[in-house]
Coordinates of C-alpha atoms and ligand atoms in Angstrom, one line a residue:
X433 CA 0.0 0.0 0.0
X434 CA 1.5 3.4 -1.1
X435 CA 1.9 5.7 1.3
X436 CA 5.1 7.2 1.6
X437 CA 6.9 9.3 -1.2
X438 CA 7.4 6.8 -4.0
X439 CA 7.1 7.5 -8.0
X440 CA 3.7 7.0 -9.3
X441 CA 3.4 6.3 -12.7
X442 CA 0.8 9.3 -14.0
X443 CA -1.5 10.0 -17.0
X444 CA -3.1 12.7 -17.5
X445 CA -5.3 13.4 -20.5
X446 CA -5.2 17.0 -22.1
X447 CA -2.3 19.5 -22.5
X448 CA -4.6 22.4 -21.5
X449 CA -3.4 24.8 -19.3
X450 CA -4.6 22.7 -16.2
X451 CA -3.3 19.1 -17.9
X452 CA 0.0 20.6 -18.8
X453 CA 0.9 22.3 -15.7
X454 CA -0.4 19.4 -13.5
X455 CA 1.9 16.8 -16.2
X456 CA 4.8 19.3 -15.6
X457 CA 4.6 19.4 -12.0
X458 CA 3.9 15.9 -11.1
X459 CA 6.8 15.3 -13.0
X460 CA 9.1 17.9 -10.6
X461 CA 7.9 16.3 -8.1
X462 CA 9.4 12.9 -9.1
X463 CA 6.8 10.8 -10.7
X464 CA 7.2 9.2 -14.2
X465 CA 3.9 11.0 -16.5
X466 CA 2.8 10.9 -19.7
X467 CA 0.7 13.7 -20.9
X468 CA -1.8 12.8 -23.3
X469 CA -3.8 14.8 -25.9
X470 CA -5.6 14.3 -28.8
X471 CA -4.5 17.2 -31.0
X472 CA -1.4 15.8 -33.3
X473 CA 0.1 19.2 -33.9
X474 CA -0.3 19.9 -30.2
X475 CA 1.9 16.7 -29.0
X476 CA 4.3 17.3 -31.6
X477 CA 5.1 20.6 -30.6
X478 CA 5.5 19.3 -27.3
X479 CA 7.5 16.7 -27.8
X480 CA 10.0 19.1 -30.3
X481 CA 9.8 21.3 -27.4
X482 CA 7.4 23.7 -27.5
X483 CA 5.4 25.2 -25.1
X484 CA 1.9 26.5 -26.1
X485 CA 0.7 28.4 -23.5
X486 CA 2.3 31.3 -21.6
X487 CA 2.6 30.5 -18.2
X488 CA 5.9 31.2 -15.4
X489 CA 8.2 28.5 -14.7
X490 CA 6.7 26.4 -17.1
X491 CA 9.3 26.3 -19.7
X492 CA 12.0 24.9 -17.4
X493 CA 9.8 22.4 -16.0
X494 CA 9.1 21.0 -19.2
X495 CA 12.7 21.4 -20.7
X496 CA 14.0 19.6 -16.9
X497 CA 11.8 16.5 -17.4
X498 CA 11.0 15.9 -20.9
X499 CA 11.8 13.0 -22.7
X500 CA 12.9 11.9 -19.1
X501 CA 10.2 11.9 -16.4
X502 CA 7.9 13.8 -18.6
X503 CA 6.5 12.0 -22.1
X504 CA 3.9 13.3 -24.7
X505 CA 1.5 10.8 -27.0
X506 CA -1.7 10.8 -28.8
X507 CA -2.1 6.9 -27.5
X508 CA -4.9 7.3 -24.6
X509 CA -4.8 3.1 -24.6
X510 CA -1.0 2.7 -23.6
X511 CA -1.0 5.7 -21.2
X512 CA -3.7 4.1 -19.3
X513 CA -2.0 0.9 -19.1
X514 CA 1.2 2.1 -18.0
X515 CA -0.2 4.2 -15.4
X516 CA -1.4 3.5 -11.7
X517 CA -3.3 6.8 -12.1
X518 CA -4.9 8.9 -15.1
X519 CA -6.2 12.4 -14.2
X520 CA -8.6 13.3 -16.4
X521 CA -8.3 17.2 -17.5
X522 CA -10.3 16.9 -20.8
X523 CA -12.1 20.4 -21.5
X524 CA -15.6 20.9 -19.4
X525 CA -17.2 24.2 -22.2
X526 CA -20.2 25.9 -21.2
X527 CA -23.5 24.2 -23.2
X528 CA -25.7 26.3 -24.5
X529 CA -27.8 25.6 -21.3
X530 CA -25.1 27.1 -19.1
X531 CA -24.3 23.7 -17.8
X532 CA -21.2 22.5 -18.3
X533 CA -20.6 20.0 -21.1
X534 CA -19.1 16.6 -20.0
X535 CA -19.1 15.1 -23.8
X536 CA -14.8 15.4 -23.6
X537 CA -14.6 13.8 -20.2
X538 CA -17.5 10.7 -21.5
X539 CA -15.3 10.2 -24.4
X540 CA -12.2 9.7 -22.3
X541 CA -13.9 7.5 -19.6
X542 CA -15.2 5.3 -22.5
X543 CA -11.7 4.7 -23.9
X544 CA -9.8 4.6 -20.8
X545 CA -12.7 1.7 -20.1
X546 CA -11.5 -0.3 -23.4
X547 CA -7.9 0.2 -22.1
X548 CA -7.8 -1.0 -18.7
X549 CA -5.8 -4.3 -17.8
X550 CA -5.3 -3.8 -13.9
X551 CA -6.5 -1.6 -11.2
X552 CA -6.6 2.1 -11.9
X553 CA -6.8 4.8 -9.9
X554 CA -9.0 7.8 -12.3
X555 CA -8.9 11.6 -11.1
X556 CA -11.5 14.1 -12.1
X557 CA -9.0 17.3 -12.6
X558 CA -11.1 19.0 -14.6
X559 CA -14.1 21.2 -13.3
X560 CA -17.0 18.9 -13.2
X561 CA -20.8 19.2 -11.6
X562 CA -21.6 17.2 -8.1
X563 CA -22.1 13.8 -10.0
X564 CA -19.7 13.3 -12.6
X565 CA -17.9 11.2 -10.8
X566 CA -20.4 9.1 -10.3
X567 CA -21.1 9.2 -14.7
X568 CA -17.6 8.1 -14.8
X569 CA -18.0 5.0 -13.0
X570 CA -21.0 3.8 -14.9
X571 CA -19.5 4.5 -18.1
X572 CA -16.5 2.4 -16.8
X573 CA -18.5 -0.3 -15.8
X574 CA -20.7 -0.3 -18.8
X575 CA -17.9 -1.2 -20.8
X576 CA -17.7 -4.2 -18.8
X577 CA -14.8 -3.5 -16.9
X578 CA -15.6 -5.1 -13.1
X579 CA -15.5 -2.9 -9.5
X580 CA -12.5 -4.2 -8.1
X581 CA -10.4 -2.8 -11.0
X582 CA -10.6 0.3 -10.8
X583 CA -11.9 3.8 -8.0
X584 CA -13.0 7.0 -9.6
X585 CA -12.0 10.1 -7.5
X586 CA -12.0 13.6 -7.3
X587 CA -9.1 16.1 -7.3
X588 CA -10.0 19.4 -8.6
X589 CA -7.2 21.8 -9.2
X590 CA -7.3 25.8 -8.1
X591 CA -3.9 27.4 -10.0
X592 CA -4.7 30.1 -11.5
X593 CA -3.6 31.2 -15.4
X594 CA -0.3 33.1 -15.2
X595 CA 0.9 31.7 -11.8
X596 CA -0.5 28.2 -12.6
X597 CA 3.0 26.5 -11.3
X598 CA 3.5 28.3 -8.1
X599 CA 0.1 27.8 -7.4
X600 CA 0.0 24.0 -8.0
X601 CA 3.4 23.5 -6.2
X602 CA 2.4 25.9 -3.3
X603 CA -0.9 25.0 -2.9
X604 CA -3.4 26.4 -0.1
X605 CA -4.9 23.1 0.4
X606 CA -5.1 20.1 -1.4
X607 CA -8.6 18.4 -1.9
X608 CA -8.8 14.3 -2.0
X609 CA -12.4 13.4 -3.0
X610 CA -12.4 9.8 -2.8
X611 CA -14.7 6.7 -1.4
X612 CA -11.7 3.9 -1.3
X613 CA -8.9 3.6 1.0
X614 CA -6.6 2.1 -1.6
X615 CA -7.7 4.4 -4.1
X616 CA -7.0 7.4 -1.4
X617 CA -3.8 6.0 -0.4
X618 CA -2.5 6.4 -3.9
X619 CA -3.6 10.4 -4.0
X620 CA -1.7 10.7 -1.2
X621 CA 1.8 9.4 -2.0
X622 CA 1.5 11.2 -5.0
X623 CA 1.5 14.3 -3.2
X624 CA 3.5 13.2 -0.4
X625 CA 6.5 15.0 -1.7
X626 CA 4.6 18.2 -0.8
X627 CA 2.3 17.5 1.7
X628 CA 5.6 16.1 3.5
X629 CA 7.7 19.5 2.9
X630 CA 10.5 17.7 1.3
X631 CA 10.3 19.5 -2.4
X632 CA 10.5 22.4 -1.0
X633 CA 14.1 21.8 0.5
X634 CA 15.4 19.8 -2.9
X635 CA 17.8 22.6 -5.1
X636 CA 16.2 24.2 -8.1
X637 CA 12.7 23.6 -6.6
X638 CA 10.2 26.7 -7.9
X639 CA 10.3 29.0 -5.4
X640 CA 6.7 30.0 -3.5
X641 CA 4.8 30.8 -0.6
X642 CA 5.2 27.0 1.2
X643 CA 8.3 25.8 3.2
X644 CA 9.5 22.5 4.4
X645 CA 7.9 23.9 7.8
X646 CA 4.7 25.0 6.6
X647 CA 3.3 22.7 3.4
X648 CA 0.0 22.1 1.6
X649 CA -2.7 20.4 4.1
X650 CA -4.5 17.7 2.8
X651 CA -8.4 17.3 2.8
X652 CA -9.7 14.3 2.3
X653 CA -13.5 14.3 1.4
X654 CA -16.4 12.6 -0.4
X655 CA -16.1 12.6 -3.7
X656 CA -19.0 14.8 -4.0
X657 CA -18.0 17.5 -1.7
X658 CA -14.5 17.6 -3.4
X659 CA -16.8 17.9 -7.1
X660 CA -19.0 20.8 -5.0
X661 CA -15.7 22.9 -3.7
X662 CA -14.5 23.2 -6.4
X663 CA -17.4 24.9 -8.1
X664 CA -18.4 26.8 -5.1
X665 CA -14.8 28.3 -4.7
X666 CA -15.1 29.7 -8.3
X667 CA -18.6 30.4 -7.5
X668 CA -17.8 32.7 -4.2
X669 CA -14.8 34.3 -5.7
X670 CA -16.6 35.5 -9.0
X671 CA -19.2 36.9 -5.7
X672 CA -16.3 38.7 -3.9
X673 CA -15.5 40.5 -7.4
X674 CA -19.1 41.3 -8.3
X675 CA -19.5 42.6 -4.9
X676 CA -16.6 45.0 -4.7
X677 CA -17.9 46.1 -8.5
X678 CA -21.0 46.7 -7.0
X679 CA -19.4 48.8 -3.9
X680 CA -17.3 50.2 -6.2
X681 CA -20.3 51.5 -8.2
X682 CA -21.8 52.9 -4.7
X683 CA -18.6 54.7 -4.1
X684 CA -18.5 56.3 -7.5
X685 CA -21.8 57.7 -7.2
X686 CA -21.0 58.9 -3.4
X687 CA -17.8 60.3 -4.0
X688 CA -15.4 57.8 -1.8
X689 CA -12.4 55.8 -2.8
X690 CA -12.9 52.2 -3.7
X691 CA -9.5 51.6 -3.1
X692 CA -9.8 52.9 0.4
X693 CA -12.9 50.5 0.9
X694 CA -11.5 47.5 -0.2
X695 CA -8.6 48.4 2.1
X696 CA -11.1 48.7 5.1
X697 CA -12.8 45.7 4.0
X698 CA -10.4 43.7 3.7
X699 CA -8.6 44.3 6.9
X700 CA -11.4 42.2 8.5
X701 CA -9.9 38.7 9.2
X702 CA -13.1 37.1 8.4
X703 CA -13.2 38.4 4.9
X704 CA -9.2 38.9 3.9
X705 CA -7.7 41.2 1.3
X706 CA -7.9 39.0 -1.6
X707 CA -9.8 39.4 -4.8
X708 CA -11.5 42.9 -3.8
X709 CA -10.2 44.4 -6.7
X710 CA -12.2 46.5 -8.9
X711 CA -12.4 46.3 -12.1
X712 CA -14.1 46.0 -15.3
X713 CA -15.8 42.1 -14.5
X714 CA -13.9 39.3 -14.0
X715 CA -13.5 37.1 -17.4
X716 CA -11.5 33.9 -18.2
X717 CA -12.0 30.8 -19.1
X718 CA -13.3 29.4 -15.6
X719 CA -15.6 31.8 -13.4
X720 CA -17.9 32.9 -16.0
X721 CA -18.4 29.1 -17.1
X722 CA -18.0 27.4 -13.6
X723 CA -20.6 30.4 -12.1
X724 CA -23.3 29.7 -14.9
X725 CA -22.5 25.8 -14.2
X726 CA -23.0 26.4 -10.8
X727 CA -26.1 27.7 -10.8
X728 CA -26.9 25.1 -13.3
X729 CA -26.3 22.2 -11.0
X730 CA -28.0 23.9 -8.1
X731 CA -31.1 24.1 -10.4
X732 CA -30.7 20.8 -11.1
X733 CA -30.8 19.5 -7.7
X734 CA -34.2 21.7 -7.1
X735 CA -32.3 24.9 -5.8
X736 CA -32.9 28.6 -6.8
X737 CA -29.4 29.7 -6.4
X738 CA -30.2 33.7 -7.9
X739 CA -27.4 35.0 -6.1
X740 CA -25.2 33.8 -8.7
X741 CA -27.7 35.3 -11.3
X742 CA -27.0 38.5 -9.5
X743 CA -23.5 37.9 -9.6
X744 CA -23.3 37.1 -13.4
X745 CA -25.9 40.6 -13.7
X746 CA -23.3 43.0 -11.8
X747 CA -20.2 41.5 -14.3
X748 CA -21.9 42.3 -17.2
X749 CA -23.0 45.5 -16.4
X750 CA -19.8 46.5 -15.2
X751 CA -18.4 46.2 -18.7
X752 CA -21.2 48.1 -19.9
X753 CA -20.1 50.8 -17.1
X754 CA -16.9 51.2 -18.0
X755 CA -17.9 51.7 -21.9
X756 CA -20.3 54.1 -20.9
X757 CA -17.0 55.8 -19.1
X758 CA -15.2 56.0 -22.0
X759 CA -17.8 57.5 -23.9
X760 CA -18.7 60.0 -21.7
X761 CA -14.6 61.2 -21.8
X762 CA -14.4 61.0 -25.6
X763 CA -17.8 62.5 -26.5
X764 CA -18.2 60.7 -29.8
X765 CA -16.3 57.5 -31.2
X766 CA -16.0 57.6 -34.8
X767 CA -12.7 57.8 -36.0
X768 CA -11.3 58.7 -32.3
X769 CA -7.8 56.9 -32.1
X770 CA -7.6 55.1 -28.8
X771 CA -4.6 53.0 -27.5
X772 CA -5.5 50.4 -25.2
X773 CA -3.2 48.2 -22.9
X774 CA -4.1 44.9 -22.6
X775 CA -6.4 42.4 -24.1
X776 CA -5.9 39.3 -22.0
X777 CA -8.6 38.5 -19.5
X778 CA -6.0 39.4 -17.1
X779 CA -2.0 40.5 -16.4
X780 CA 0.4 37.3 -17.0
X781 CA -1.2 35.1 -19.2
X782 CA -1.9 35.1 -23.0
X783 CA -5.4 34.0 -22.3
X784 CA -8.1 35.8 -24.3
X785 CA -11.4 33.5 -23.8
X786 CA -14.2 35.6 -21.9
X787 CA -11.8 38.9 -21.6
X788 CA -13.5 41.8 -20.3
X789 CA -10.9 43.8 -22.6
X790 CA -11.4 42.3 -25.8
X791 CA -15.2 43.0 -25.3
X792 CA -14.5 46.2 -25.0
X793 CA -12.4 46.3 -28.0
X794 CA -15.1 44.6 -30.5
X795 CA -17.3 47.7 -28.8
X796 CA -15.0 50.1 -30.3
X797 CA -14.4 48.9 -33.5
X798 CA -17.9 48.4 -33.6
X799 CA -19.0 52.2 -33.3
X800 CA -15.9 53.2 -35.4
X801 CA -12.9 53.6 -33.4
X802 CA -9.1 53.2 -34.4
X803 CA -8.0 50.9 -31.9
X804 CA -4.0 50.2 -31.6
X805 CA -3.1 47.7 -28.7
X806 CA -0.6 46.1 -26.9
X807 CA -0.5 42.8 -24.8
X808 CA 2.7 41.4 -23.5
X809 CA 1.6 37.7 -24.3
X810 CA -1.9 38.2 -25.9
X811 CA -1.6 39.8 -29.4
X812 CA -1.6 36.6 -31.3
X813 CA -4.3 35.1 -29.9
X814 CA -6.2 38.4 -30.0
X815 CA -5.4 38.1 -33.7
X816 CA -7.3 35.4 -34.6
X817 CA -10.4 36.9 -33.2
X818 CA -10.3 40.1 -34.1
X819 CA -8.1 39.9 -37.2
X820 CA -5.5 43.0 -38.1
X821 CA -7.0 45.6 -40.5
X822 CA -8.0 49.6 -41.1
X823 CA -9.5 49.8 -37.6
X824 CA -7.5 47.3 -35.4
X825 CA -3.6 47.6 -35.2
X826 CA -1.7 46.0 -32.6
X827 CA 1.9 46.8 -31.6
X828 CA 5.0 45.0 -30.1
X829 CA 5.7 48.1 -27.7
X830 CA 3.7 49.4 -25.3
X831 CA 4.4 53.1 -25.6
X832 CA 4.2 52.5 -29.2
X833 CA -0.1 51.7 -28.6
X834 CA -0.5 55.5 -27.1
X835 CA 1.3 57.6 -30.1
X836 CA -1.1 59.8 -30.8
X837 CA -4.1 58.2 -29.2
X838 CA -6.8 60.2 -28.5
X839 CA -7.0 58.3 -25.1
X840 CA -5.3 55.5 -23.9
X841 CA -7.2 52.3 -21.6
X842 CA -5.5 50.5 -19.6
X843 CA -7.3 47.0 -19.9
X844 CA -5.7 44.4 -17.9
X845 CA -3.3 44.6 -14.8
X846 CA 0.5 43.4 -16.6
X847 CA 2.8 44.8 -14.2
X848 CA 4.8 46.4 -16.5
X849 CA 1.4 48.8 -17.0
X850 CA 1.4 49.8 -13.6
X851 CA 5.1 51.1 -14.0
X852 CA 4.4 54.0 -17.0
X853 CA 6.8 56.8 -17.1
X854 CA 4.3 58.9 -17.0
X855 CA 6.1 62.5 -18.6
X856 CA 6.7 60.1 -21.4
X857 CA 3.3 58.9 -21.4
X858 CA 1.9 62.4 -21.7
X859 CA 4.4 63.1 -24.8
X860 CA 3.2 60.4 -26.7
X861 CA -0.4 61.1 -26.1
X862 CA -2.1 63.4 -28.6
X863 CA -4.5 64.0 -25.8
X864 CA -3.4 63.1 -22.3
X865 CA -6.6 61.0 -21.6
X866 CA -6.2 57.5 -19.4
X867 CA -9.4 55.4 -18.8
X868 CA -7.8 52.9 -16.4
X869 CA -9.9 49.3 -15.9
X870 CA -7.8 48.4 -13.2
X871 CA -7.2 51.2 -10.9
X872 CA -3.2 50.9 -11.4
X873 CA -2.8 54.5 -10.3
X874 CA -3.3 57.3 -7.8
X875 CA -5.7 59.9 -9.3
X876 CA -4.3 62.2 -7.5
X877 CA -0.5 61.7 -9.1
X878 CA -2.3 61.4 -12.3
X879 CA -4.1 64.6 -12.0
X880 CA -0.7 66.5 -10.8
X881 CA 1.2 64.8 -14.2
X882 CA -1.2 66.3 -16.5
X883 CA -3.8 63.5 -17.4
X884 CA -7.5 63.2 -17.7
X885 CA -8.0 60.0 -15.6
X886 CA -10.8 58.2 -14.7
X887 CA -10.6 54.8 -12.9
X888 CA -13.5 52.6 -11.4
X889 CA -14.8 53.7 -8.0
X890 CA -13.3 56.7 -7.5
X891 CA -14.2 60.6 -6.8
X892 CA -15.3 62.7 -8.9
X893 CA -16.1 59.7 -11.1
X894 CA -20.0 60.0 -10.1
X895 CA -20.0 63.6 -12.1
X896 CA -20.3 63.5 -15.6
X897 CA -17.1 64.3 -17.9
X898 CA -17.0 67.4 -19.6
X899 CA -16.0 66.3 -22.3
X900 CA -15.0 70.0 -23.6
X901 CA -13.0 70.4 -20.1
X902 CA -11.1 67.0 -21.2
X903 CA -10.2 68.0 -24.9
X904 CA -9.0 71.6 -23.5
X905 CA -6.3 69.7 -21.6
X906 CA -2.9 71.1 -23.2
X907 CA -1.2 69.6 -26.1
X908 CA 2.5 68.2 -26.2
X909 CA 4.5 71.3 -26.9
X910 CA 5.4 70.3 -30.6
X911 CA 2.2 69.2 -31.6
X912 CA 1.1 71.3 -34.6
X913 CA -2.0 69.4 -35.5
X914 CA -5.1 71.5 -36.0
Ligands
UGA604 C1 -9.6 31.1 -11.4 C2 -9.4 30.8 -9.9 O1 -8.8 31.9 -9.2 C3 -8.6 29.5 -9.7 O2 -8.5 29.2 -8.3 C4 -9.2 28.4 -10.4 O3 -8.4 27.2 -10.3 C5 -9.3 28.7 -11.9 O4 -10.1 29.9 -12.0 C6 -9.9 27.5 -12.6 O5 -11.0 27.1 -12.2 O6 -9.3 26.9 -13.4 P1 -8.2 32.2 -13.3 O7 -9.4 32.1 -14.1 O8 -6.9 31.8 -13.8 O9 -8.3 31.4 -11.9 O10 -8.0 33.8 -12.9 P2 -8.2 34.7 -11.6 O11 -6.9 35.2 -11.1 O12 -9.0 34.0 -10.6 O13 -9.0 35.9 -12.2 C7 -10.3 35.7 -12.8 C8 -10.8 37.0 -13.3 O14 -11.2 37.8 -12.2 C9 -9.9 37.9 -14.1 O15 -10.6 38.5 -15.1 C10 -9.3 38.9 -13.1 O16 -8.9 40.1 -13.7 C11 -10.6 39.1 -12.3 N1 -10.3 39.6 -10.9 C12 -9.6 38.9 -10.0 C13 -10.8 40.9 -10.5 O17 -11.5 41.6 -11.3 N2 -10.6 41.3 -9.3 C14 -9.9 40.6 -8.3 O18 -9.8 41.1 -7.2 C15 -9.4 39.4 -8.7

């Protein structure tokens, strides 16, 4: 029985961001994993070593344990017999319903079914509704493949895009949902190397939050409350956001600082710092999915859960609110040059799926705007939604997205975006305009440097723009424009 810290021989199905960080990081933690996909190109460029998505640390884990620890195939059959455990972290898209769609993960569980020749242990990783697991196991056993061979768990993942490693090797908690000792037993050795402290004394180990004196607690749980925390952490963080959008809006209209707020807020123990940031809506590809599915499976089991309706009602509007912003500063759209600064659903990752930035974007374009943008990591991905042309222009620099700009938004919170030089800023601006999305700076230094700017939740904000007042702010000295 496998307790201790022993290597685990690991599948896991899908190089998504979840399947490929989790593949990478059971591998630095000493197990032997192959990472399985589908998508030909994909595992090529894997194998030839490539790395698809943009995520810290995750190049030198895959360039450390590929073609050692750390293999890539399209061959779902011999994965599954090699391994002792295959973590399934298949896609789960939003249906048109709002629930989530499990056809990936039935797929899967069918041919990891035809494939198994011992006992197996099989991991939901992906996000699934309160039940899934229980899908699995019929679909296994309807393809005649008997009890004893084989225990379908639960272990969702929390990383988050852009700090996906450190989160998964520096967890806050890990979460076993399981019914079987044996099959709980394995879970555990495979995180034994960090539930035990020892990765984080071993040389070269990512560096993060844990120590060898303070690691990752375990929490070992039905498999149904492991499938139900993971949706209802999504589900209360996407409420913590709406929430401070909402108080945000409140503050905006009575002339207080959000910023202050959140600070005041957040002091309280009981409710914590974290993820009161205002904004313009959370995006991504997990709380505006996981939030509708939520609601979806609480439906389902016969339970009017309309605070996440409420939740999903405050996000949208909040882009809606921040467009209206920009109007009211520019006056009229058509033809008005504006640079905007990010288009990823958020700082560090080159994720575009739900971004709050690239809706705002399509809005421009849409009334007639001359959008020219930068993204660190985003722009090619951006690309292929909202393709290069007359009105669109992106740019490899980020000052580069302000020349001449008519106003300049700052979309997503890059770090680098928090650290303009702002007298350069002001030169490059044709009018010193910034509609910040993510509150990045101090009105008050803004005002004193020159600029128009409006934030979210903020004074003054409340008051409609004048938009004369903001076009009679002065010029760069050698602008001779009309
Ligand atoms: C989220 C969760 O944070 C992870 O724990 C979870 O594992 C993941 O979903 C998932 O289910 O896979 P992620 O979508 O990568 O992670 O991004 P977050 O950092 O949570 O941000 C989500 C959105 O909320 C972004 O648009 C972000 O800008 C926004 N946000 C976040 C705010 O507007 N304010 C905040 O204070 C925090």
């Amino acid at each position: 029985m496998k307790t201790q810290a022993q290597t685990v021989s690991i599948a896991v199905v899908g190089s998504g961001y979840v399947g490929l960080v989790a593949a990478a990081c059971f591998a630095e933690i000493g197990h032997r994993v192959i990472c399985v996909d589908n998508d030909e190109s994909k595992v090529r460029m894997l194998q030839a070593g490539g790395v698809p998505i943009h995520e810290e640390h995750l190049p030198e884990l895959l360039s450390r344990h590929r073609g050692d620890r750390l293999e890539f195939t399209t061959d779902l059959r011999a994965a599954t017999q090699a391994a002792e455990a295959i973590f399934i972290a298949v896609g789960t898209p939003q249906s048109q319903t709002g629930s989530a769609d499990l056809s990936y993960v039935d797929a899967v569980a069918s041919e990891i079914a035809r494939s198994i020749d011992s006992y197996k242990v099989i991991v939901e990783k992906s996000t699934v509704p309160v039940y899934t697991n229980e899908w699995i196991r019929r679909v296994i056993e309807r393809n005649g493949v008997s009890k004893e061979l084989f225990d379908v768990t639960s272990n969702p993942e929390f990383l988050r895009e852009g700090t996906a490693v450190v989160d998964f090797l520096h967890a806050d908690r890990i979460v076993l949902g399981t019914a079987t000792e044996r099959a709980g037993n394995l879970l555990k050795s495979i995180y034994h190397p960090l539930t035990c402290g020892d990765y984080y004394n071993v040389p070269g180990s990512v560096p993060g939050p844990r120590e060898s004196n303070d690691p990752p607690p375990i929490l070992l749980t039905s498999t149904k409350a492991a499938e139900i925390i993971k949706h209802a952490s999504n589900a209360f963080l996407a409420t913590k956001i709406s929430f401070i959008n909402a108080v945000a809006n409140v503050c905006e209209a009575a002339g207080a600082d959000i910023e202050e707020v959140a600070r005041g807020i957040g002091m309280d123990s009981r409710i914590g710092p974290k993820f009161l940031r205002a904004g313009v809506g959370y995006g991504g590809s997990c709380f505006p999915k996981d939030v509708a599915a939520f609601r979806n499976v609480a439906e389902q089991v016969g339970v009017d859960f309309g605070l996440l309706r409420e939740v999903e009602k405050i996000n949208d509007e909040q882009k809606q609110r921040f467009f209206q912003k920009i109007r009211s500063a520019l006056w009229t759209f058509r033809a008005k040059k504006i640079g905007v600064l990010g288009l990823a659903f958020k700082g560090g990752t080159d994720d575009v799926r739900e971004s709050p930035a690239l809706d705002i974007v399509k809005r421009l374009v849409a009334e007639g705007c001359i959008v020219t943008a930068y993204d660190p990591a985003a722009a090619d991905r951006c690309k292929e939604l909202i393709p290069p042309g007359p009105c669109m222009r992106y740019v490899d620099e980020l000052y580069a997205a302000a020349q001449d700009a008519d106003a300049l938004l700052i979309l997503n919170d890059w770090e680098e975006f928090a650290e303009l030089d702002l007298s350069k800023l002001h030169y490059t601006l044709r009018y010193p305009i910034v509609i910040d999305g993510r509150n990045l700076y101090d009105p008050e230094t803004m005002t004193k440097n020159g600029f128009t700017y409006l934030s979210v939740g903020r004074p003054g904000l409340s008051q409609p723009i004048d938009p004369v007042a903001a076009f009679f702010v002065p010029r760069r000295r050698d602008d001779t424009r009309a």
